[in-house]
Amino acid sequence: MRHAFETAVNLRKGDAILSLKNRFPFRLGTTSYIIPAGLAENVAFLADKVDDIELVLFESHEISNLPDTDTVKRLREIAEQYDLTYTVHLPLDTWLGHADAAIRRPSVDKCLRVIEHTARLAPFAYILHFHGDRRGESPSPDMMRWQEGHRRAVERLVQIVPPEYLCVETLDYPYEFIEDIVIDYKLSVCMDIGHQLLCGVDPEGYLDRYLPHTRVLHLHGVENGHDHKSLAFLPGGLLTALINRLGKGPDIQRVLTIEIFDEGAFNQSMDLMRGLM
C-alpha cells in the first residue's frame, strides 16, 4: 500500500499542480476518480492539492470498490498527514423511497454498510440521493408514499450518523418535494449546481433558499447536454459570484467539490480556481 502511495505521488512528475489547500473560505475538493488508478492512488495524488476528496463508492454482488481495512488505514494516514477530509458518496444504486420494502430496506442496509466501513475516516459528510421512481419534474406518481418511504429510510440512517452529516443532493426534480424531510430530520443539503444547470434551473434561487442548510456543494460544467465537465463550461460570471457568496455570511464550514472525473478537466478547473484567489 505504501508503494502505491509513493507511485501516485511521483505520477506526472514535473507537471504538479500548485496546491490550492487552505486558500478559500471553504474546503475545496474533487473526486476520487481523477487519474486512471485505484482509490488510494487517487487520494495520494490529490492529497497535497485539495482540502477534501469525495470518495465515490459502490457495492453490488458483481463488483465493489469499498476499501479494505489496509486501504482505510492508509487513507486515514494520508488525511492526517495532509490535513485532508473526506466526503463519502453513498452508492447510487439505492432506492430509499421505493414502494416495495423488499427493495427499500436492502438499499438502506447498503448505505449503512458503507457508513460503517468508512467510519474510521471521520467523513466530513455523506452524500445521499433520494432517487425518484421516474426522471423529471415529478419524482413519483404517488408523492405521499414516496416521501414517507424516504422518511422511514432516514429514521434508520440517523440512528447511526449525526443528521447534519447526511447531505441530500439536489437532483432533477424540485427540491421542495423533499425540503420538509431535510428540515424535519435536521439533515443537510448537498447543492449540486451542475445538476441545476443541466436542468435549466437558476442556481441563484437555490442558493437564496438553501445555502444556510448546505454543507456540501458540487460544481461542474455542462457541455452539449452532458454534465461533470470542466468548470470552463460554467456560465460566465457564475464561478466568481459563487466564490464571493461563499465568502460572505455566517462562518459555516463547507466543502465545495469540483465533481469531475478526469485529469484534464481537473487541471483546467484548478487553473480557473487559482485565478480567483
PDB file of C-alpha atoms in Angstrom:
ATOM      1  CA  MET A   1       0.000   0.000   0.000  1.00  0.00           C
ATOM      2  CA  ARG A   2       2.826   2.429   0.782  1.00  0.00           C
ATOM      3  CA  HIS A   3       4.324   1.597  -2.606  1.00  0.00           C
ATOM      4  CA  ALA A   4       1.033   2.642  -4.222  1.00  0.00           C
ATOM      5  CA  PHE A   5       1.189   5.932  -2.337  1.00  0.00           C
ATOM      6  CA  GLU A   6       4.747   6.653  -3.464  1.00  0.00           C
ATOM      7  CA  THR A   7       3.891   5.714  -7.039  1.00  0.00           C
ATOM      8  CA  ALA A   8       0.957   8.124  -7.125  1.00  0.00           C
ATOM      9  CA  VAL A   9       2.993  10.940  -5.623  1.00  0.00           C
ATOM     10  CA  ASN A  10       5.523  10.544  -8.431  1.00  0.00           C
ATOM     11  CA  LEU A  11       2.915  10.384 -11.191  1.00  0.00           C
ATOM     12  CA  ARG A  12       3.277  13.120 -13.787  1.00  0.00           C
ATOM     13  CA  LYS A  13       6.370  14.444 -12.064  1.00  0.00           C
ATOM     14  CA  GLY A  14       7.177  17.892 -13.382  1.00  0.00           C
ATOM     15  CA  ASP A  15       3.508  18.634 -14.111  1.00  0.00           C
ATOM     16  CA  ALA A  16       2.451  19.063 -10.495  1.00  0.00           C
ATOM     17  CA  ILE A  17      -0.456  21.410  -9.898  1.00  0.00           C
ATOM     18  CA  LEU A  18       0.223  24.142  -7.397  1.00  0.00           C
ATOM     19  CA  SER A  19      -1.667  23.425  -4.221  1.00  0.00           C
ATOM     20  CA  LEU A  20      -4.938  25.192  -3.511  1.00  0.00           C
ATOM     21  CA  LYS A  21      -5.161  23.858   0.038  1.00  0.00           C
ATOM     22  CA  ASN A  22      -6.426  26.341   2.608  1.00  0.00           C
ATOM     23  CA  ARG A  23      -6.813  29.086   0.013  1.00  0.00           C
ATOM     24  CA  PHE A  24     -10.579  29.643   0.212  1.00  0.00           C
ATOM     25  CA  PRO A  25     -13.202  30.218   2.933  1.00  0.00           C
ATOM     26  CA  PHE A  26     -14.363  26.620   2.384  1.00  0.00           C
ATOM     27  CA  ARG A  27     -12.704  23.256   1.855  1.00  0.00           C
ATOM     28  CA  LEU A  28     -12.007  22.765  -1.848  1.00  0.00           C
ATOM     29  CA  GLY A  29     -12.388  19.200  -3.044  1.00  0.00           C
ATOM     30  CA  THR A  30     -12.692  16.887  -6.007  1.00  0.00           C
ATOM     31  CA  THR A  31     -13.484  13.226  -6.628  1.00  0.00           C
ATOM     32  CA  SER A  32     -11.509  10.039  -6.103  1.00  0.00           C
ATOM     33  CA  TYR A  33     -11.544   9.357  -9.862  1.00  0.00           C
ATOM     34  CA  ILE A  34      -9.118  11.854 -11.386  1.00  0.00           C
ATOM     35  CA  ILE A  35      -6.241   9.662 -12.554  1.00  0.00           C
ATOM     36  CA  PRO A  36      -6.661   6.151 -14.042  1.00  0.00           C
ATOM     37  CA  ALA A  37      -5.721   4.334 -10.858  1.00  0.00           C
ATOM     38  CA  GLY A  38      -7.229   2.976  -7.665  1.00  0.00           C
ATOM     39  CA  LEU A  39      -8.737   4.745  -4.701  1.00  0.00           C
ATOM     40  CA  ALA A  40      -5.548   5.012  -2.639  1.00  0.00           C
ATOM     41  CA  GLU A  41      -3.509   6.171  -5.630  1.00  0.00           C
ATOM     42  CA  ASN A  42      -6.007   8.920  -6.432  1.00  0.00           C
ATOM     43  CA  VAL A  43      -6.069  10.093  -2.831  1.00  0.00           C
ATOM     44  CA  ALA A  44      -2.271  10.161  -2.724  1.00  0.00           C
ATOM     45  CA  PHE A  45      -2.139  12.112  -5.987  1.00  0.00           C
ATOM     46  CA  LEU A  46      -4.660  14.698  -4.762  1.00  0.00           C
ATOM     47  CA  ALA A  47      -3.719  14.994  -1.089  1.00  0.00           C
ATOM     48  CA  ASP A  48      -1.380  17.970  -1.465  1.00  0.00           C
ATOM     49  CA  LYS A  49      -3.649  19.780  -3.935  1.00  0.00           C
ATOM     50  CA  VAL A  50      -7.106  19.959  -2.333  1.00  0.00           C
ATOM     51  CA  ASP A  51      -8.682  20.030   1.123  1.00  0.00           C
ATOM     52  CA  ASP A  52     -11.267  17.281   0.633  1.00  0.00           C
ATOM     53  CA  ILE A  53     -11.773  14.231  -1.548  1.00  0.00           C
ATOM     54  CA  GLU A  54     -15.164  12.799  -2.418  1.00  0.00           C
ATOM     55  CA  LEU A  55     -14.916   9.019  -2.171  1.00  0.00           C
ATOM     56  CA  VAL A  56     -17.298   7.729  -4.830  1.00  0.00           C
ATOM     57  CA  LEU A  57     -18.170   4.247  -3.599  1.00  0.00           C
ATOM     58  CA  PHE A  58     -20.295   1.435  -4.971  1.00  0.00           C
ATOM     59  CA  GLU A  59     -21.175  -2.063  -3.890  1.00  0.00           C
ATOM     60  CA  SER A  60     -23.006  -4.824  -5.704  1.00  0.00           C
ATOM     61  CA  HIS A  61     -22.898  -8.591  -5.930  1.00  0.00           C
ATOM     62  CA  GLU A  62     -20.740  -8.331  -9.056  1.00  0.00           C
ATOM     63  CA  ILE A  63     -18.315  -5.534  -8.162  1.00  0.00           C
ATOM     64  CA  SER A  64     -17.353  -3.304  -5.259  1.00  0.00           C
ATOM     65  CA  ASN A  65     -14.766  -0.612  -4.654  1.00  0.00           C
ATOM     66  CA  LEU A  66     -15.201  -0.444  -0.895  1.00  0.00           C
ATOM     67  CA  PRO A  67     -11.730  -0.003   0.603  1.00  0.00           C
ATOM     68  CA  ASP A  68     -10.397  -2.902   2.629  1.00  0.00           C
ATOM     69  CA  THR A  69      -9.033  -2.469   6.144  1.00  0.00           C
ATOM     70  CA  ASP A  70      -5.488  -1.714   4.984  1.00  0.00           C
ATOM     71  CA  THR A  71      -6.712   0.875   2.487  1.00  0.00           C
ATOM     72  CA  VAL A  72      -8.878   2.591   5.085  1.00  0.00           C
ATOM     73  CA  LYS A  73      -5.861   2.739   7.374  1.00  0.00           C
ATOM     74  CA  ARG A  74      -3.749   4.268   4.616  1.00  0.00           C
ATOM     75  CA  LEU A  75      -6.457   6.801   3.696  1.00  0.00           C
ATOM     76  CA  ARG A  76      -6.599   7.855   7.312  1.00  0.00           C
ATOM     77  CA  GLU A  77      -2.806   8.245   7.453  1.00  0.00           C
ATOM     78  CA  ILE A  78      -2.837  10.406   4.317  1.00  0.00           C
ATOM     79  CA  ALA A  79      -5.639  12.537   5.748  1.00  0.00           C
ATOM     80  CA  GLU A  80      -3.715  13.132   8.957  1.00  0.00           C
ATOM     81  CA  GLN A  81      -0.511  13.945   7.090  1.00  0.00           C
ATOM     82  CA  TYR A  82      -2.099  16.401   4.660  1.00  0.00           C
ATOM     83  CA  ASP A  83      -4.941  17.935   6.707  1.00  0.00           C
ATOM     84  CA  LEU A  84      -7.378  16.214   4.373  1.00  0.00           C
ATOM     85  CA  THR A  85     -11.043  15.406   4.865  1.00  0.00           C
ATOM     86  CA  TYR A  86     -13.314  13.014   3.018  1.00  0.00           C
ATOM     87  CA  THR A  87     -16.877  13.204   1.857  1.00  0.00           C
ATOM     88  CA  VAL A  88     -18.380   9.803   1.159  1.00  0.00           C
ATOM     89  CA  HIS A  89     -20.808   9.492  -1.737  1.00  0.00           C
ATOM     90  CA  LEU A  90     -23.116   6.660  -0.773  1.00  0.00           C
ATOM     91  CA  PRO A  91     -23.942   4.118  -3.516  1.00  0.00           C
ATOM     92  CA  LEU A  92     -26.112   5.351  -6.369  1.00  0.00           C
ATOM     93  CA  ASP A  93     -27.963   2.062  -6.869  1.00  0.00           C
ATOM     94  CA  THR A  94     -30.141   2.571  -3.810  1.00  0.00           C
ATOM     95  CA  TRP A  95     -33.878   3.220  -3.737  1.00  0.00           C
ATOM     96  CA  LEU A  96     -34.610   4.620  -0.322  1.00  0.00           C
ATOM     97  CA  GLY A  97     -38.181   5.660  -1.113  1.00  0.00           C
ATOM     98  CA  HIS A  98     -39.237   2.585  -3.062  1.00  0.00           C
ATOM     99  CA  ALA A  99     -42.776   1.341  -2.545  1.00  0.00           C
ATOM    100  CA  ASP A 100     -41.546  -2.220  -2.016  1.00  0.00           C
ATOM    101  CA  ALA A 101     -39.946  -2.661   1.399  1.00  0.00           C
ATOM    102  CA  ALA A 102     -38.003  -5.622  -0.024  1.00  0.00           C
ATOM    103  CA  ILE A 103     -36.138  -3.093  -2.186  1.00  0.00           C
ATOM    104  CA  ARG A 104     -36.141  -0.144   0.212  1.00  0.00           C
ATOM    105  CA  ARG A 105     -34.703  -1.973   3.222  1.00  0.00           C
ATOM    106  CA  PRO A 106     -31.696  -3.518   1.409  1.00  0.00           C
ATOM    107  CA  SER A 107     -30.958  -0.069  -0.002  1.00  0.00           C
ATOM    108  CA  VAL A 108     -30.779   1.375   3.493  1.00  0.00           C
ATOM    109  CA  ASP A 109     -28.716  -1.633   4.599  1.00  0.00           C
ATOM    110  CA  LYS A 110     -26.234  -0.950   1.792  1.00  0.00           C
ATOM    111  CA  CYS A 111     -25.855   2.687   2.886  1.00  0.00           C
ATOM    112  CA  LEU A 112     -25.349   1.602   6.480  1.00  0.00           C
ATOM    113  CA  ARG A 113     -22.623  -0.860   5.457  1.00  0.00           C
ATOM    114  CA  VAL A 114     -20.725   1.857   3.603  1.00  0.00           C
ATOM    115  CA  ILE A 115     -21.103   4.227   6.543  1.00  0.00           C
ATOM    116  CA  GLU A 116     -19.784   1.589   8.936  1.00  0.00           C
ATOM    117  CA  HIS A 117     -16.979   0.692   6.520  1.00  0.00           C
ATOM    118  CA  THR A 118     -15.726   4.297   6.312  1.00  0.00           C
ATOM    119  CA  ALA A 119     -16.387   5.406   9.884  1.00  0.00           C
ATOM    120  CA  ARG A 120     -12.663   5.407  10.777  1.00  0.00           C
ATOM    121  CA  LEU A 121     -12.133   8.129   8.177  1.00  0.00           C
ATOM    122  CA  ALA A 122     -14.375  10.502  10.166  1.00  0.00           C
ATOM    123  CA  PRO A 123     -16.053  11.793   6.981  1.00  0.00           C
ATOM    124  CA  PHE A 124     -16.991  15.449   6.708  1.00  0.00           C
ATOM    125  CA  ALA A 125     -20.277  14.372   5.117  1.00  0.00           C
ATOM    126  CA  TYR A 126     -22.173  11.531   3.499  1.00  0.00           C
ATOM    127  CA  ILE A 127     -23.827  12.330   0.167  1.00  0.00           C
ATOM    128  CA  LEU A 128     -27.246  10.791  -0.306  1.00  0.00           C
ATOM    129  CA  HIS A 129     -29.580  10.563  -3.314  1.00  0.00           C
ATOM    130  CA  PHE A 130     -33.354  10.463  -2.936  1.00  0.00           C
ATOM    131  CA  HIS A 131     -33.927   8.852  -6.333  1.00  0.00           C
ATOM    132  CA  GLY A 132     -37.283   9.332  -7.965  1.00  0.00           C
ATOM    133  CA  ASP A 133     -39.427   6.477  -9.207  1.00  0.00           C
ATOM    134  CA  ARG A 134     -39.045   8.243 -12.548  1.00  0.00           C
ATOM    135  CA  ARG A 135     -36.947  11.039 -14.020  1.00  0.00           C
ATOM    136  CA  GLY A 136     -38.163  14.596 -14.345  1.00  0.00           C
ATOM    137  CA  GLU A 137     -40.172  17.278 -12.608  1.00  0.00           C
ATOM    138  CA  SER A 138     -42.300  14.893 -10.536  1.00  0.00           C
ATOM    139  CA  PRO A 139     -40.280  12.066  -8.976  1.00  0.00           C
ATOM    140  CA  SER A 140     -43.234   9.752  -8.313  1.00  0.00           C
ATOM    141  CA  PRO A 141     -46.883   9.278  -9.271  1.00  0.00           C
ATOM    142  CA  ASP A 142     -47.541   8.715  -5.560  1.00  0.00           C
ATOM    143  CA  MET A 143     -45.710  11.512  -3.805  1.00  0.00           C
ATOM    144  CA  MET A 144     -47.042  10.834  -0.310  1.00  0.00           C
ATOM    145  CA  ARG A 145     -45.902   7.220  -0.434  1.00  0.00           C
ATOM    146  CA  TRP A 146     -42.525   8.195  -1.944  1.00  0.00           C
ATOM    147  CA  GLN A 147     -41.900  10.829   0.712  1.00  0.00           C
ATOM    148  CA  GLU A 148     -42.965   8.513   3.508  1.00  0.00           C
ATOM    149  CA  GLY A 149     -40.572   5.837   2.244  1.00  0.00           C
ATOM    150  CA  HIS A 150     -37.697   8.300   2.458  1.00  0.00           C
ATOM    151  CA  ARG A 151     -38.726   9.316   5.955  1.00  0.00           C
ATOM    152  CA  ARG A 152     -38.540   5.700   7.063  1.00  0.00           C
ATOM    153  CA  ALA A 153     -35.118   5.335   5.481  1.00  0.00           C
ATOM    154  CA  VAL A 154     -33.816   8.494   7.145  1.00  0.00           C
ATOM    155  CA  GLU A 155     -35.093   7.330  10.524  1.00  0.00           C
ATOM    156  CA  ARG A 156     -32.771   4.334  10.263  1.00  0.00           C
ATOM    157  CA  LEU A 157     -29.787   6.315   8.998  1.00  0.00           C
ATOM    158  CA  VAL A 158     -29.892   8.974  11.723  1.00  0.00           C
ATOM    159  CA  GLN A 159     -29.588   6.266  14.356  1.00  0.00           C
ATOM    160  CA  ILE A 160     -26.014   5.785  13.111  1.00  0.00           C
ATOM    161  CA  VAL A 161     -24.955   9.185  11.719  1.00  0.00           C
ATOM    162  CA  PRO A 162     -25.487  12.683  13.163  1.00  0.00           C
ATOM    163  CA  PRO A 163     -28.206  14.093  10.889  1.00  0.00           C
ATOM    164  CA  GLU A 164     -26.237  17.164   9.803  1.00  0.00           C
ATOM    165  CA  TYR A 165     -23.613  14.855   8.240  1.00  0.00           C
ATOM    166  CA  LEU A 166     -26.225  13.367   5.886  1.00  0.00           C
ATOM    167  CA  CYS A 167     -26.396  15.652   2.848  1.00  0.00           C
ATOM    168  CA  VAL A 168     -29.294  15.074   0.469  1.00  0.00           C
ATOM    169  CA  GLU A 169     -28.314  16.031  -3.066  1.00  0.00           C
ATOM    170  CA  THR A 170     -30.288  18.192  -5.469  1.00  0.00           C
ATOM    171  CA  LEU A 171     -31.226  16.034  -8.464  1.00  0.00           C
ATOM    172  CA  ASP A 172     -33.570  16.561 -11.436  1.00  0.00           C
ATOM    173  CA  TYR A 173     -36.765  17.412  -9.540  1.00  0.00           C
ATOM    174  CA  PRO A 174     -37.631  20.496  -7.450  1.00  0.00           C
ATOM    175  CA  TYR A 175     -36.041  20.242  -4.017  1.00  0.00           C
ATOM    176  CA  GLU A 176     -39.296  21.448  -2.483  1.00  0.00           C
ATOM    177  CA  PHE A 177     -40.532  17.859  -2.751  1.00  0.00           C
ATOM    178  CA  ILE A 178     -38.022  16.744  -0.101  1.00  0.00           C
ATOM    179  CA  GLU A 179     -37.392  20.014   1.726  1.00  0.00           C
ATOM    180  CA  ASP A 180     -39.628  19.086   4.662  1.00  0.00           C
ATOM    181  CA  ILE A 181     -37.804  15.785   5.165  1.00  0.00           C
ATOM    182  CA  VAL A 182     -34.435  17.547   5.237  1.00  0.00           C
ATOM    183  CA  ILE A 183     -35.666  20.176   7.686  1.00  0.00           C
ATOM    184  CA  ASP A 184     -37.718  17.858   9.914  1.00  0.00           C
ATOM    185  CA  TYR A 185     -34.780  15.489  10.466  1.00  0.00           C
ATOM    186  CA  LYS A 186     -32.186  18.295  10.582  1.00  0.00           C
ATOM    187  CA  LEU A 187     -30.315  16.895   7.595  1.00  0.00           C
ATOM    188  CA  SER A 188     -28.061  18.995   5.370  1.00  0.00           C
ATOM    189  CA  VAL A 189     -28.282  19.910   1.707  1.00  0.00           C
ATOM    190  CA  CYS A 190     -25.793  18.847  -0.951  1.00  0.00           C
ATOM    191  CA  MET A 191     -26.314  21.534  -3.562  1.00  0.00           C
ATOM    192  CA  ASP A 192     -25.310  20.222  -6.976  1.00  0.00           C
ATOM    193  CA  ILE A 193     -25.049  23.314  -9.143  1.00  0.00           C
ATOM    194  CA  GLY A 194     -24.115  21.247 -12.183  1.00  0.00           C
ATOM    195  CA  HIS A 195     -27.412  19.357 -11.916  1.00  0.00           C
ATOM    196  CA  GLN A 196     -29.277  22.652 -11.702  1.00  0.00           C
ATOM    197  CA  LEU A 197     -27.583  23.961 -14.832  1.00  0.00           C
ATOM    198  CA  LEU A 198     -28.295  20.705 -16.678  1.00  0.00           C
ATOM    199  CA  CYS A 199     -31.987  21.010 -15.780  1.00  0.00           C
ATOM    200  CA  GLY A 200     -32.190  24.691 -16.685  1.00  0.00           C
ATOM    201  CA  VAL A 201     -32.666  25.809 -13.084  1.00  0.00           C
ATOM    202  CA  ASP A 202     -31.264  29.122 -11.848  1.00  0.00           C
ATOM    203  CA  PRO A 203     -28.698  28.329  -9.121  1.00  0.00           C
ATOM    204  CA  GLU A 204     -29.232  31.736  -7.514  1.00  0.00           C
ATOM    205  CA  GLY A 205     -32.727  30.801  -6.406  1.00  0.00           C
ATOM    206  CA  TYR A 206     -31.460  27.610  -4.789  1.00  0.00           C
ATOM    207  CA  LEU A 207     -28.607  29.458  -3.111  1.00  0.00           C
ATOM    208  CA  ASP A 208     -31.031  32.025  -1.711  1.00  0.00           C
ATOM    209  CA  ARG A 209     -33.270  29.341  -0.272  1.00  0.00           C
ATOM    210  CA  TYR A 210     -30.956  26.513   0.737  1.00  0.00           C
ATOM    211  CA  LEU A 211     -27.437  27.819   1.306  1.00  0.00           C
ATOM    212  CA  PRO A 212     -27.961  28.150   5.098  1.00  0.00           C
ATOM    213  CA  HIS A 213     -28.707  24.399   5.161  1.00  0.00           C
ATOM    214  CA  THR A 214     -25.929  23.432   2.738  1.00  0.00           C
ATOM    215  CA  ARG A 215     -22.866  21.543   3.970  1.00  0.00           C
ATOM    216  CA  VAL A 216     -21.530  20.379   0.588  1.00  0.00           C
ATOM    217  CA  LEU A 217     -21.715  21.896  -2.896  1.00  0.00           C
ATOM    218  CA  HIS A 218     -20.977  20.062  -6.133  1.00  0.00           C
ATOM    219  CA  LEU A 219     -19.752  22.150  -9.030  1.00  0.00           C
ATOM    220  CA  HIS A 220     -19.204  21.051 -12.625  1.00  0.00           C
ATOM    221  CA  GLY A 221     -19.786  22.391 -16.085  1.00  0.00           C
ATOM    222  CA  VAL A 222     -22.294  21.311 -18.722  1.00  0.00           C
ATOM    223  CA  GLU A 223     -21.344  20.827 -22.379  1.00  0.00           C
ATOM    224  CA  ASN A 224     -23.818  19.779 -25.082  1.00  0.00           C
ATOM    225  CA  GLY A 225     -26.225  18.310 -22.545  1.00  0.00           C
ATOM    226  CA  HIS A 226     -23.554  16.428 -20.594  1.00  0.00           C
ATOM    227  CA  ASP A 227     -22.560  17.398 -17.061  1.00  0.00           C
ATOM    228  CA  HIS A 228     -19.480  16.710 -14.924  1.00  0.00           C
ATOM    229  CA  LYS A 229     -17.353  18.753 -17.314  1.00  0.00           C
ATOM    230  CA  SER A 230     -14.593  21.277 -16.578  1.00  0.00           C
ATOM    231  CA  LEU A 231     -15.513  24.483 -14.768  1.00  0.00           C
ATOM    232  CA  ALA A 232     -14.602  26.221 -18.035  1.00  0.00           C
ATOM    233  CA  PHE A 233     -18.120  25.284 -19.185  1.00  0.00           C
ATOM    234  CA  LEU A 234     -19.868  27.205 -16.397  1.00  0.00           C
ATOM    235  CA  PRO A 235     -21.894  30.262 -17.447  1.00  0.00           C
ATOM    236  CA  GLY A 236     -19.840  33.445 -17.437  1.00  0.00           C
ATOM    237  CA  GLY A 237     -19.597  35.078 -14.034  1.00  0.00           C
ATOM    238  CA  LEU A 238     -21.134  32.178 -12.110  1.00  0.00           C
ATOM    239  CA  LEU A 239     -17.897  30.900 -10.590  1.00  0.00           C
ATOM    240  CA  THR A 240     -16.799  34.328  -9.354  1.00  0.00           C
ATOM    241  CA  ALA A 241     -20.251  35.080  -7.949  1.00  0.00           C
ATOM    242  CA  LEU A 242     -20.381  31.728  -6.158  1.00  0.00           C
ATOM    243  CA  ILE A 243     -16.937  32.080  -4.579  1.00  0.00           C
ATOM    244  CA  ASN A 244     -17.767  35.602  -3.435  1.00  0.00           C
ATOM    245  CA  ARG A 245     -21.046  34.418  -1.968  1.00  0.00           C
ATOM    246  CA  LEU A 246     -19.457  31.553  -0.067  1.00  0.00           C
ATOM    247  CA  GLY A 247     -17.022  34.023   1.473  1.00  0.00           C
ATOM    248  CA  LYS A 248     -19.809  36.088   2.996  1.00  0.00           C
ATOM    249  CA  GLY A 249     -22.342  35.487   5.717  1.00  0.00           C
ATOM    250  CA  PRO A 250     -22.050  33.222   8.761  1.00  0.00           C
ATOM    251  CA  ASP A 251     -18.830  31.292   9.271  1.00  0.00           C
ATOM    252  CA  ILE A 252     -20.178  27.871   8.260  1.00  0.00           C
ATOM    253  CA  GLN A 253     -17.713  25.159   7.341  1.00  0.00           C
ATOM    254  CA  ARG A 254     -18.496  23.764   3.896  1.00  0.00           C
ATOM    255  CA  VAL A 255     -16.943  21.671   1.152  1.00  0.00           C
ATOM    256  CA  LEU A 256     -17.035  22.739  -2.495  1.00  0.00           C
ATOM    257  CA  THR A 257     -16.381  19.650  -4.627  1.00  0.00           C
ATOM    258  CA  ILE A 258     -15.289  20.050  -8.232  1.00  0.00           C
ATOM    259  CA  GLU A 259     -17.209  16.939  -9.272  1.00  0.00           C
ATOM    260  CA  ILE A 260     -15.372  15.810 -12.367  1.00  0.00           C
ATOM    261  CA  PHE A 261     -13.712  12.543 -13.283  1.00  0.00           C
ATOM    262  CA  ASP A 262     -10.643  13.114 -15.432  1.00  0.00           C
ATOM    263  CA  GLU A 263      -7.290  14.787 -15.015  1.00  0.00           C
ATOM    264  CA  GLY A 264      -7.560  17.207 -17.922  1.00  0.00           C
ATOM    265  CA  ALA A 265     -10.805  18.702 -16.625  1.00  0.00           C
ATOM    266  CA  PHE A 266      -9.319  18.788 -13.127  1.00  0.00           C
ATOM    267  CA  ASN A 267      -6.222  20.687 -14.270  1.00  0.00           C
ATOM    268  CA  GLN A 268      -8.296  23.219 -16.192  1.00  0.00           C
ATOM    269  CA  SER A 269     -10.705  23.706 -13.296  1.00  0.00           C
ATOM    270  CA  MET A 270      -7.880  24.174 -10.800  1.00  0.00           C
ATOM    271  CA  ASP A 271      -6.366  26.839 -13.049  1.00  0.00           C
ATOM    272  CA  LEU A 272      -9.686  28.689 -13.021  1.00  0.00           C
ATOM    273  CA  MET A 273      -9.935  28.424  -9.243  1.00  0.00           C
ATOM    274  CA  ARG A 274      -6.375  29.682  -8.884  1.00  0.00           C
ATOM    275  CA  GLY A 275      -7.351  32.814 -10.785  1.00  0.00           C
ATOM    276  CA  LEU A 276      -9.924  33.621  -8.090  1.00  0.00           C
ATOM    277  CA  MET A 277      -7.570  33.530  -5.114  1.00  0.00           C
TER     278      MET A 277
END
